[in-house]
Amino acid sequence: MSDGLDTAEKRGQWSGRWGFILASSGCAIGLGNIWKFPYITGENGGGLFVLIYLACITLIGLPIMLAEVLLGRATQKSPVGAYRDFSAKGSPWVIPGWIGVLTGFVILSYYSVVAGWALHYTWLSLQGGFAGMDAETIGNTFGSVFANGNLNLGWHTAFMMLTIAIVLGGVRHGVERIARILMPLLFVMLLVLLGLAMQSDGFAEAFSFIFSPDASKLTRAGVLEALGHSFFTLSLGMGAMITYGSYLKKKEDIVSASVVISILDTIIALVACMVLFPIIFSYGMEPGAGPGLVFISLPIAFSQMAGGAIWATVFFALLVFAALTSAISMLEVVVSTVIDETRLRRTAATLLCGTAIFLFGIPSALSGTEGFAGKEFKDLTAGIFGEGKGKNWFDTFDYLASNWLLPLGGLMIALFVAWRAGAAAREKGFNEGTRFQNLYVAWLMLLRFLVPIGVVAVLLHALEVI
Ligand code: PFF
C-alpha cells in the first residue's frame, strides 16, 4: 500500500464505473438502511415520514451526491484538500471539510456499536439461533444485550479491529472486491426474505403503514429526522462521496452512477421495511420499538422457520458485511485526510485514527447501562432536550451527527459547488463522461436554490422558528 497520496497511481482507482457504483453502494448501503430506516419509520408513524424521506433523497440528496462526487473526481483529493483546491489559498472553506472529517469520526464511533450487535446476533445464530424461543424472550434478549456493557465493549473492539485491519491493508482494492461479492448477495437475501414476508398475515397492514401518509403522526423532529437520514443513508455531508469520487477516472459517467447508487440505496431501505413490518404486525409488536427493532423482529421470524438458524446466520453476517463496507469508508475519510494533511504514513494514520475512534465509541458501547454514558447521561441531557426526553450518549451523538452535522455539511457542499466553485470547472466536472449534459442546468438550479432553501427550512422548522 502506498504511503503518500499524491498521484492518481498512488492513490488508487476503481476498476471502472461498476467498481465505483458497487463500492459506493457498499458505502451507502449499511446499517442505515436495514437497522435505522425501519426503526425511525416505525417511530415516526410510517407513510408521511417515508414520503418526506423520498422527497429529500430525490430533490436534496441526489444533487448533493453529484456535487460531492464531482468535487472528488475533479480534485482527486479527500474533503479538506478538495475544498482547498477549488478555493483560494488560506480560504476558510477548508473548515467544512474538517467538520465533515469530524462527523465521520463521530458516526463511526457509535456505528461500530450497532455493528457489534450484528456480530453478537451472528454469533447467537451460529449457536442454534432462536429456535424454540417465544417473542417475549427474544425481545428481552435484545434488552439484556444493550444493558450489558462488557459485551458491547467486546464486540465494539472486535468490529473496530476488523475495520482498522481492512483500511490498513489498503481499502480500495479490498473494498471493491468485497463489495462486488457481498452487495449482490445482500440483495438476493433481502429478496428471499421479502418473498417470505409477502406470505405473512401482516403484509397488507405493513404495506399501508409504510405507504399511506398520515399527517397526525409526524412531528417537527420527524421532518428533521427524515432529512438527516437521507444524508446518513446516502453517506452525504461528511465527504465520503468526495473521497470515493476521488478514486474515479475522468471518463466515467458520474450522473448516471449517482442515480443508480441512490436508487439501489432507496430500494434496499424500502425492502428492509417490507420485510420487517409484516413480521412486526403479524406478531402484534410495536412498530415504534426503537433501535432494537431489527434485532427483535427478524429473530422472531427466524425462530418459526425451518432452517431458521441458518437463515439467521446468513442474514446477520450480511448485516455485518454491509456495516463493514460503510465503516471502512468512514475510517477511510478520516485516514486519507490525515495522510494528505500531515504526511503521516498510512499505517500510523490508520492506527492513530482507528484507536481514537474506538476510544470515543466506548461510552456508546456503555449507553445501555445505568452508569455515566447511559442513565446518568440521559438525566444530564434532559436539561437540553426537555424533561423526559433526555438521551444517552449513543443517542445524543447519533442525533447531533445525523440530524445536524450531516445536513449542515451537505448544505456547505451545495453552497460551495453551486456558488463558489469556478463555473467552467464545475460544468466540465459535471459533463465529463456523461451523456446527460442536458441535465446540467436543472442540477445547478436545484443545488443553488432548492437544496439550500430546503435544508435551511427543515432546520428552522426543527428549531420552531418556522
Ligand atoms: N450510509 C451508511 C448507512 O446507511 O449505513 C452510513 C454512512 C457511511 C454514513 C459513510 C456516512 C458515511 F460517510
PDB file of N, CA, C and O in Angstrom, residues 251-301:
ATOM      1  N   LYS A 251     -13.152   9.599 -17.226  1.00  0.00           N
ATOM      2  CA  LYS A 251     -14.045   9.269 -18.330  1.00  0.00           C
ATOM      3  C   LYS A 251     -15.375   8.648 -17.872  1.00  0.00           C
ATOM      4  O   LYS A 251     -16.240   8.374 -18.676  1.00  0.00           O
ATOM      5  N   GLU A 252     -15.515   8.440 -16.566  1.00  0.00           N
ATOM      6  CA  GLU A 252     -16.749   7.775 -16.102  1.00  0.00           C
ATOM      7  C   GLU A 252     -17.908   8.755 -15.986  1.00  0.00           C
ATOM      8  O   GLU A 252     -17.722   9.939 -15.768  1.00  0.00           O
ATOM      9  N   ASP A 253     -19.116   8.193 -16.074  1.00  0.00           N
ATOM     10  CA  ASP A 253     -20.337   8.995 -16.037  1.00  0.00           C
ATOM     11  C   ASP A 253     -20.833   9.111 -14.592  1.00  0.00           C
ATOM     12  O   ASP A 253     -21.407   8.167 -14.043  1.00  0.00           O
ATOM     13  N   ILE A 254     -20.591  10.280 -13.973  1.00  0.00           N
ATOM     14  CA  ILE A 254     -20.964  10.407 -12.559  1.00  0.00           C
ATOM     15  C   ILE A 254     -22.463  10.673 -12.383  1.00  0.00           C
ATOM     16  O   ILE A 254     -23.011  10.452 -11.324  1.00  0.00           O
ATOM     17  N   VAL A 255     -23.105  11.143 -13.441  1.00  0.00           N
ATOM     18  CA  VAL A 255     -24.538  11.439 -13.316  1.00  0.00           C
ATOM     19  C   VAL A 255     -25.327  10.140 -13.171  1.00  0.00           C
ATOM     20  O   VAL A 255     -26.063   9.932 -12.200  1.00  0.00           O
ATOM     21  N   SER A 256     -25.140   9.250 -14.130  1.00  0.00           N
ATOM     22  CA  SER A 256     -25.919   8.006 -14.049  1.00  0.00           C
ATOM     23  C   SER A 256     -25.469   7.166 -12.853  1.00  0.00           C
ATOM     24  O   SER A 256     -26.281   6.521 -12.195  1.00  0.00           O
ATOM     25  N   ALA A 257     -24.167   7.220 -12.529  1.00  0.00           N
ATOM     26  CA  ALA A 257     -23.700   6.443 -11.370  1.00  0.00           C
ATOM     27  C   ALA A 257     -24.381   6.925 -10.094  1.00  0.00           C
ATOM     28  O   ALA A 257     -24.846   6.118  -9.282  1.00  0.00           O
ATOM     29  N   SER A 258     -24.502   8.236  -9.911  1.00  0.00           N
ATOM     30  CA  SER A 258     -25.139   8.765  -8.700  1.00  0.00           C
ATOM     31  C   SER A 258     -26.605   8.357  -8.638  1.00  0.00           C
ATOM     32  O   SER A 258     -27.126   8.032  -7.566  1.00  0.00           O
ATOM     33  N   VAL A 259     -27.264   8.373  -9.796  1.00  0.00           N
ATOM     34  CA  VAL A 259     -28.680   7.975  -9.823  1.00  0.00           C
ATOM     35  C   VAL A 259     -28.806   6.497  -9.440  1.00  0.00           C
ATOM     36  O   VAL A 259     -29.639   6.128  -8.606  1.00  0.00           O
ATOM     37  N   VAL A 260     -27.953   5.665 -10.009  1.00  0.00           N
ATOM     38  CA  VAL A 260     -28.030   4.229  -9.708  1.00  0.00           C
ATOM     39  C   VAL A 260     -27.783   3.974  -8.217  1.00  0.00           C
ATOM     40  O   VAL A 260     -28.515   3.223  -7.567  1.00  0.00           O
ATOM     41  N   ILE A 261     -26.771   4.637  -7.644  1.00  0.00           N
ATOM     42  CA  ILE A 261     -26.459   4.429  -6.221  1.00  0.00           C
ATOM     43  C   ILE A 261     -27.652   4.846  -5.359  1.00  0.00           C
ATOM     44  O   ILE A 261     -28.069   4.123  -4.441  1.00  0.00           O
ATOM     45  N   SER A 262     -28.245   5.994  -5.662  1.00  0.00           N
ATOM     46  CA  SER A 262     -29.386   6.467  -4.862  1.00  0.00           C
ATOM     47  C   SER A 262     -30.569   5.514  -4.971  1.00  0.00           C
ATOM     48  O   SER A 262     -31.261   5.259  -3.980  1.00  0.00           O
ATOM     49  N   ILE A 263     -30.813   5.017  -6.191  1.00  0.00           N
ATOM     50  CA  ILE A 263     -31.955   4.111  -6.362  1.00  0.00           C
ATOM     51  C   ILE A 263     -31.716   2.799  -5.605  1.00  0.00           C
ATOM     52  O   ILE A 263     -32.585   2.311  -4.875  1.00  0.00           O
ATOM     53  N   LEU A 264     -30.517   2.240  -5.755  1.00  0.00           N
ATOM     54  CA  LEU A 264     -30.216   0.981  -5.051  1.00  0.00           C
ATOM     55  C   LEU A 264     -30.381   1.158  -3.543  1.00  0.00           C
ATOM     56  O   LEU A 264     -30.984   0.336  -2.854  1.00  0.00           O
ATOM     57  N   ASP A 265     -29.859   2.264  -3.035  1.00  0.00           N
ATOM     58  CA  ASP A 265     -29.929   2.525  -1.599  1.00  0.00           C
ATOM     59  C   ASP A 265     -31.382   2.630  -1.137  1.00  0.00           C
ATOM     60  O   ASP A 265     -31.765   2.077  -0.106  1.00  0.00           O
ATOM     61  N   THR A 266     -32.193   3.326  -1.930  1.00  0.00           N
ATOM     62  CA  THR A 266     -33.596   3.513  -1.551  1.00  0.00           C
ATOM     63  C   THR A 266     -34.359   2.190  -1.614  1.00  0.00           C
ATOM     64  O   THR A 266     -35.166   1.885  -0.719  1.00  0.00           O
ATOM     65  N   ILE A 267     -34.096   1.406  -2.667  1.00  0.00           N
ATOM     66  CA  ILE A 267     -34.789   0.115  -2.779  1.00  0.00           C
ATOM     67  C   ILE A 267     -34.478  -0.747  -1.555  1.00  0.00           C
ATOM     68  O   ILE A 267     -35.361  -1.340  -0.943  1.00  0.00           O
ATOM     69  N   ILE A 268     -33.206  -0.808  -1.183  1.00  0.00           N
ATOM     70  CA  ILE A 268     -32.826  -1.659  -0.047  1.00  0.00           C
ATOM     71  C   ILE A 268     -33.536  -1.199   1.227  1.00  0.00           C
ATOM     72  O   ILE A 268     -34.045  -2.006   2.007  1.00  0.00           O
ATOM     73  N   ALA A 269     -33.618   0.119   1.428  1.00  0.00           N
ATOM     74  CA  ALA A 269     -34.276   0.628   2.641  1.00  0.00           C
ATOM     75  C   ALA A 269     -35.765   0.260   2.640  1.00  0.00           C
ATOM     76  O   ALA A 269     -36.305  -0.176   3.667  1.00  0.00           O
ATOM     77  N   LEU A 270     -36.414   0.426   1.490  1.00  0.00           N
ATOM     78  CA  LEU A 270     -37.850   0.117   1.437  1.00  0.00           C
ATOM     79  C   LEU A 270     -38.092  -1.381   1.588  1.00  0.00           C
ATOM     80  O   LEU A 270     -39.025  -1.813   2.275  1.00  0.00           O
ATOM     81  N   VAL A 271     -37.239  -2.172   0.944  1.00  0.00           N
ATOM     82  CA  VAL A 271     -37.404  -3.632   1.070  1.00  0.00           C
ATOM     83  C   VAL A 271     -37.191  -4.057   2.528  1.00  0.00           C
ATOM     84  O   VAL A 271     -37.930  -4.899   3.057  1.00  0.00           O
ATOM     85  N   ALA A 272     -36.220  -3.440   3.193  1.00  0.00           N
ATOM     86  CA  ALA A 272     -35.998  -3.783   4.604  1.00  0.00           C
ATOM     87  C   ALA A 272     -37.275  -3.527   5.408  1.00  0.00           C
ATOM     88  O   ALA A 272     -37.664  -4.344   6.256  1.00  0.00           O
ATOM     89  N   CYS A 273     -37.934  -2.421   5.125  1.00  0.00           N
ATOM     90  CA  CYS A 273     -39.205  -2.131   5.823  1.00  0.00           C
ATOM     91  C   CYS A 273     -40.252  -3.175   5.474  1.00  0.00           C
ATOM     92  O   CYS A 273     -41.014  -3.616   6.342  1.00  0.00           O
ATOM     93  N   MET A 274     -40.297  -3.558   4.197  1.00  0.00           N
ATOM     94  CA  MET A 274     -41.334  -4.516   3.779  1.00  0.00           C
ATOM     95  C   MET A 274     -41.054  -5.923   4.298  1.00  0.00           C
ATOM     96  O   MET A 274     -41.923  -6.781   4.291  1.00  0.00           O
ATOM     97  N   VAL A 275     -39.820  -6.150   4.716  1.00  0.00           N
ATOM     98  CA  VAL A 275     -39.504  -7.429   5.356  1.00  0.00           C
ATOM     99  C   VAL A 275     -39.857  -7.365   6.849  1.00  0.00           C
ATOM    100  O   VAL A 275     -40.454  -8.284   7.404  1.00  0.00           O
ATOM    101  N   LEU A 276     -39.507  -6.259   7.488  1.00  0.00           N
ATOM    102  CA  LEU A 276     -39.657  -6.192   8.945  1.00  0.00           C
ATOM    103  C   LEU A 276     -41.088  -5.923   9.402  1.00  0.00           C
ATOM    104  O   LEU A 276     -41.580  -6.574  10.321  1.00  0.00           O
ATOM    105  N   PHE A 277     -41.769  -4.977   8.782  1.00  0.00           N
ATOM    106  CA  PHE A 277     -43.071  -4.587   9.308  1.00  0.00           C
ATOM    107  C   PHE A 277     -44.136  -5.688   9.257  1.00  0.00           C
ATOM    108  O   PHE A 277     -44.934  -5.805  10.190  1.00  0.00           O
ATOM    109  N   PRO A 278     -44.175  -6.516   8.186  1.00  0.00           N
ATOM    110  CA  PRO A 278     -45.147  -7.625   8.232  1.00  0.00           C
ATOM    111  C   PRO A 278     -44.935  -8.523   9.456  1.00  0.00           C
ATOM    112  O   PRO A 278     -45.895  -8.956  10.084  1.00  0.00           O
ATOM    113  N   ILE A 279     -43.668  -8.753   9.807  1.00  0.00           N
ATOM    114  CA  ILE A 279     -43.401  -9.593  10.981  1.00  0.00           C
ATOM    115  C   ILE A 279     -43.897  -8.868  12.227  1.00  0.00           C
ATOM    116  O   ILE A 279     -44.560  -9.444  13.088  1.00  0.00           O
ATOM    117  N   ILE A 280     -43.590  -7.579  12.286  1.00  0.00           N
ATOM    118  CA  ILE A 280     -43.980  -6.785  13.452  1.00  0.00           C
ATOM    119  C   ILE A 280     -45.496  -6.792  13.628  1.00  0.00           C
ATOM    120  O   ILE A 280     -46.008  -7.019  14.726  1.00  0.00           O
ATOM    121  N   PHE A 281     -46.215  -6.599  12.526  1.00  0.00           N
ATOM    122  CA  PHE A 281     -47.674  -6.572  12.642  1.00  0.00           C
ATOM    123  C   PHE A 281     -48.250  -7.973  12.868  1.00  0.00           C
ATOM    124  O   PHE A 281     -49.218  -8.143  13.592  1.00  0.00           O
ATOM    125  N   SER A 282     -47.641  -8.981  12.249  1.00  0.00           N
ATOM    126  CA  SER A 282     -48.153 -10.344  12.447  1.00  0.00           C
ATOM    127  C   SER A 282     -48.062 -10.769  13.909  1.00  0.00           C
ATOM    128  O   SER A 282     -48.895 -11.509  14.401  1.00  0.00           O
ATOM    129  N   TYR A 283     -47.029 -10.288  14.593  1.00  0.00           N
ATOM    130  CA  TYR A 283     -46.841 -10.709  15.985  1.00  0.00           C
ATOM    131  C   TYR A 283     -47.337  -9.663  16.979  1.00  0.00           C
ATOM    132  O   TYR A 283     -47.025  -9.733  18.165  1.00  0.00           O
ATOM    133  N   GLY A 284     -48.091  -8.696  16.487  1.00  0.00           N
ATOM    134  CA  GLY A 284     -48.664  -7.685  17.370  1.00  0.00           C
ATOM    135  C   GLY A 284     -47.617  -6.872  18.116  1.00  0.00           C
ATOM    136  O   GLY A 284     -47.830  -6.420  19.229  1.00  0.00           O
ATOM    137  N   MET A 285     -46.435  -6.698  17.456  1.00  0.00           N
ATOM    138  CA  MET A 285     -45.396  -5.912  18.127  1.00  0.00           C
ATOM    139  C   MET A 285     -45.586  -4.424  17.839  1.00  0.00           C
ATOM    140  O   MET A 285     -46.335  -4.032  16.962  1.00  0.00           O
ATOM    141  N   GLU A 286     -44.832  -3.618  18.575  1.00  0.00           N
ATOM    142  CA  GLU A 286     -44.932  -2.163  18.482  1.00  0.00           C
ATOM    143  C   GLU A 286     -43.975  -1.657  17.395  1.00  0.00           C
ATOM    144  O   GLU A 286     -42.766  -1.857  17.511  1.00  0.00           O
ATOM    145  N   PRO A 287     -44.473  -0.997  16.305  1.00  0.00           N
ATOM    146  CA  PRO A 287     -43.539  -0.524  15.265  1.00  0.00           C
ATOM    147  C   PRO A 287     -42.559   0.538  15.778  1.00  0.00           C
ATOM    148  O   PRO A 287     -41.468   0.687  15.244  1.00  0.00           O
ATOM    149  N   GLY A 288     -42.953   1.243  16.838  1.00  0.00           N
ATOM    150  CA  GLY A 288     -42.067   2.291  17.354  1.00  0.00           C
ATOM    151  C   GLY A 288     -41.141   1.794  18.447  1.00  0.00           C
ATOM    152  O   GLY A 288     -40.753   2.550  19.333  1.00  0.00           O
ATOM    153  N   ALA A 289     -40.763   0.506  18.377  1.00  0.00           N
ATOM    154  CA  ALA A 289     -39.983  -0.090  19.466  1.00  0.00           C
ATOM    155  C   ALA A 289     -38.560   0.452  19.587  1.00  0.00           C
ATOM    156  O   ALA A 289     -37.871   0.182  20.561  1.00  0.00           O
ATOM    157  N   GLY A 290     -38.095   1.204  18.582  1.00  0.00           N
ATOM    158  CA  GLY A 290     -36.770   1.822  18.692  1.00  0.00           C
ATOM    159  C   GLY A 290     -35.641   0.981  18.123  1.00  0.00           C
ATOM    160  O   GLY A 290     -35.874   0.048  17.326  1.00  0.00           O
ATOM    161  N   PRO A 291     -34.409   1.289  18.529  1.00  0.00           N
ATOM    162  CA  PRO A 291     -33.223   0.705  17.902  1.00  0.00           C
ATOM    163  C   PRO A 291     -33.153  -0.823  17.908  1.00  0.00           C
ATOM    164  O   PRO A 291     -32.380  -1.412  17.148  1.00  0.00           O
ATOM    165  N   GLY A 292     -33.954  -1.469  18.760  1.00  0.00           N
ATOM    166  CA  GLY A 292     -33.877  -2.927  18.797  1.00  0.00           C
ATOM    167  C   GLY A 292     -34.702  -3.609  17.717  1.00  0.00           C
ATOM    168  O   GLY A 292     -34.653  -4.837  17.565  1.00  0.00           O
ATOM    169  N   LEU A 293     -35.448  -2.808  16.925  1.00  0.00           N
ATOM    170  CA  LEU A 293     -36.443  -3.387  16.011  1.00  0.00           C
ATOM    171  C   LEU A 293     -35.938  -4.565  15.160  1.00  0.00           C
ATOM    172  O   LEU A 293     -36.514  -5.649  15.208  1.00  0.00           O
ATOM    173  N   VAL A 294     -34.856  -4.361  14.423  1.00  0.00           N
ATOM    174  CA  VAL A 294     -34.390  -5.435  13.525  1.00  0.00           C
ATOM    175  C   VAL A 294     -33.869  -6.632  14.327  1.00  0.00           C
ATOM    176  O   VAL A 294     -33.972  -7.776  13.898  1.00  0.00           O
ATOM    177  N   PHE A 295     -33.345  -6.340  15.517  1.00  0.00           N
ATOM    178  CA  PHE A 295     -32.758  -7.415  16.318  1.00  0.00           C
ATOM    179  C   PHE A 295     -33.821  -8.205  17.087  1.00  0.00           C
ATOM    180  O   PHE A 295     -33.521  -9.211  17.713  1.00  0.00           O
ATOM    181  N   ILE A 296     -35.056  -7.724  17.060  1.00  0.00           N
ATOM    182  CA  ILE A 296     -36.120  -8.450  17.734  1.00  0.00           C
ATOM    183  C   ILE A 296     -37.031  -9.117  16.703  1.00  0.00           C
ATOM    184  O   ILE A 296     -37.300 -10.313  16.764  1.00  0.00           O
ATOM    185  N   SER A 297     -37.460  -8.309  15.697  1.00  0.00           N
ATOM    186  CA  SER A 297     -38.459  -8.852  14.782  1.00  0.00           C
ATOM    187  C   SER A 297     -37.920  -9.987  13.913  1.00  0.00           C
ATOM    188  O   SER A 297     -38.580 -11.018  13.746  1.00  0.00           O
ATOM    189  N   LEU A 298     -36.717  -9.831  13.367  1.00  0.00           N
ATOM    190  CA  LEU A 298     -36.216 -10.901  12.494  1.00  0.00           C
ATOM    191  C   LEU A 298     -35.955 -12.202  13.235  1.00  0.00           C
ATOM    192  O   LEU A 298     -36.361 -13.271  12.774  1.00  0.00           O
ATOM    193  N   PRO A 299     -35.310 -12.163  14.410  1.00  0.00           N
ATOM    194  CA  PRO A 299     -35.146 -13.422  15.139  1.00  0.00           C
ATOM    195  C   PRO A 299     -36.490 -14.101  15.446  1.00  0.00           C
ATOM    196  O   PRO A 299     -36.579 -15.331  15.445  1.00  0.00           O
ATOM    197  N   ILE A 300     -37.531 -13.300  15.661  1.00  0.00           N
ATOM    198  CA  ILE A 300     -38.840 -13.920  15.906  1.00  0.00           C
ATOM    199  C   ILE A 300     -39.268 -14.704  14.667  1.00  0.00           C
ATOM    200  O   ILE A 300     -39.710 -15.851  14.752  1.00  0.00           O
ATOM    201  N   ALA A 301     -39.114 -14.083  13.502  1.00  0.00           N
ATOM    202  CA  ALA A 301     -39.486 -14.781  12.269  1.00  0.00           C
ATOM    203  C   ALA A 301     -38.602 -16.014  12.068  1.00  0.00           C
ATOM    204  O   ALA A 301     -39.088 -17.101  11.729  1.00  0.00           O
TER     205      ALA A 301
END
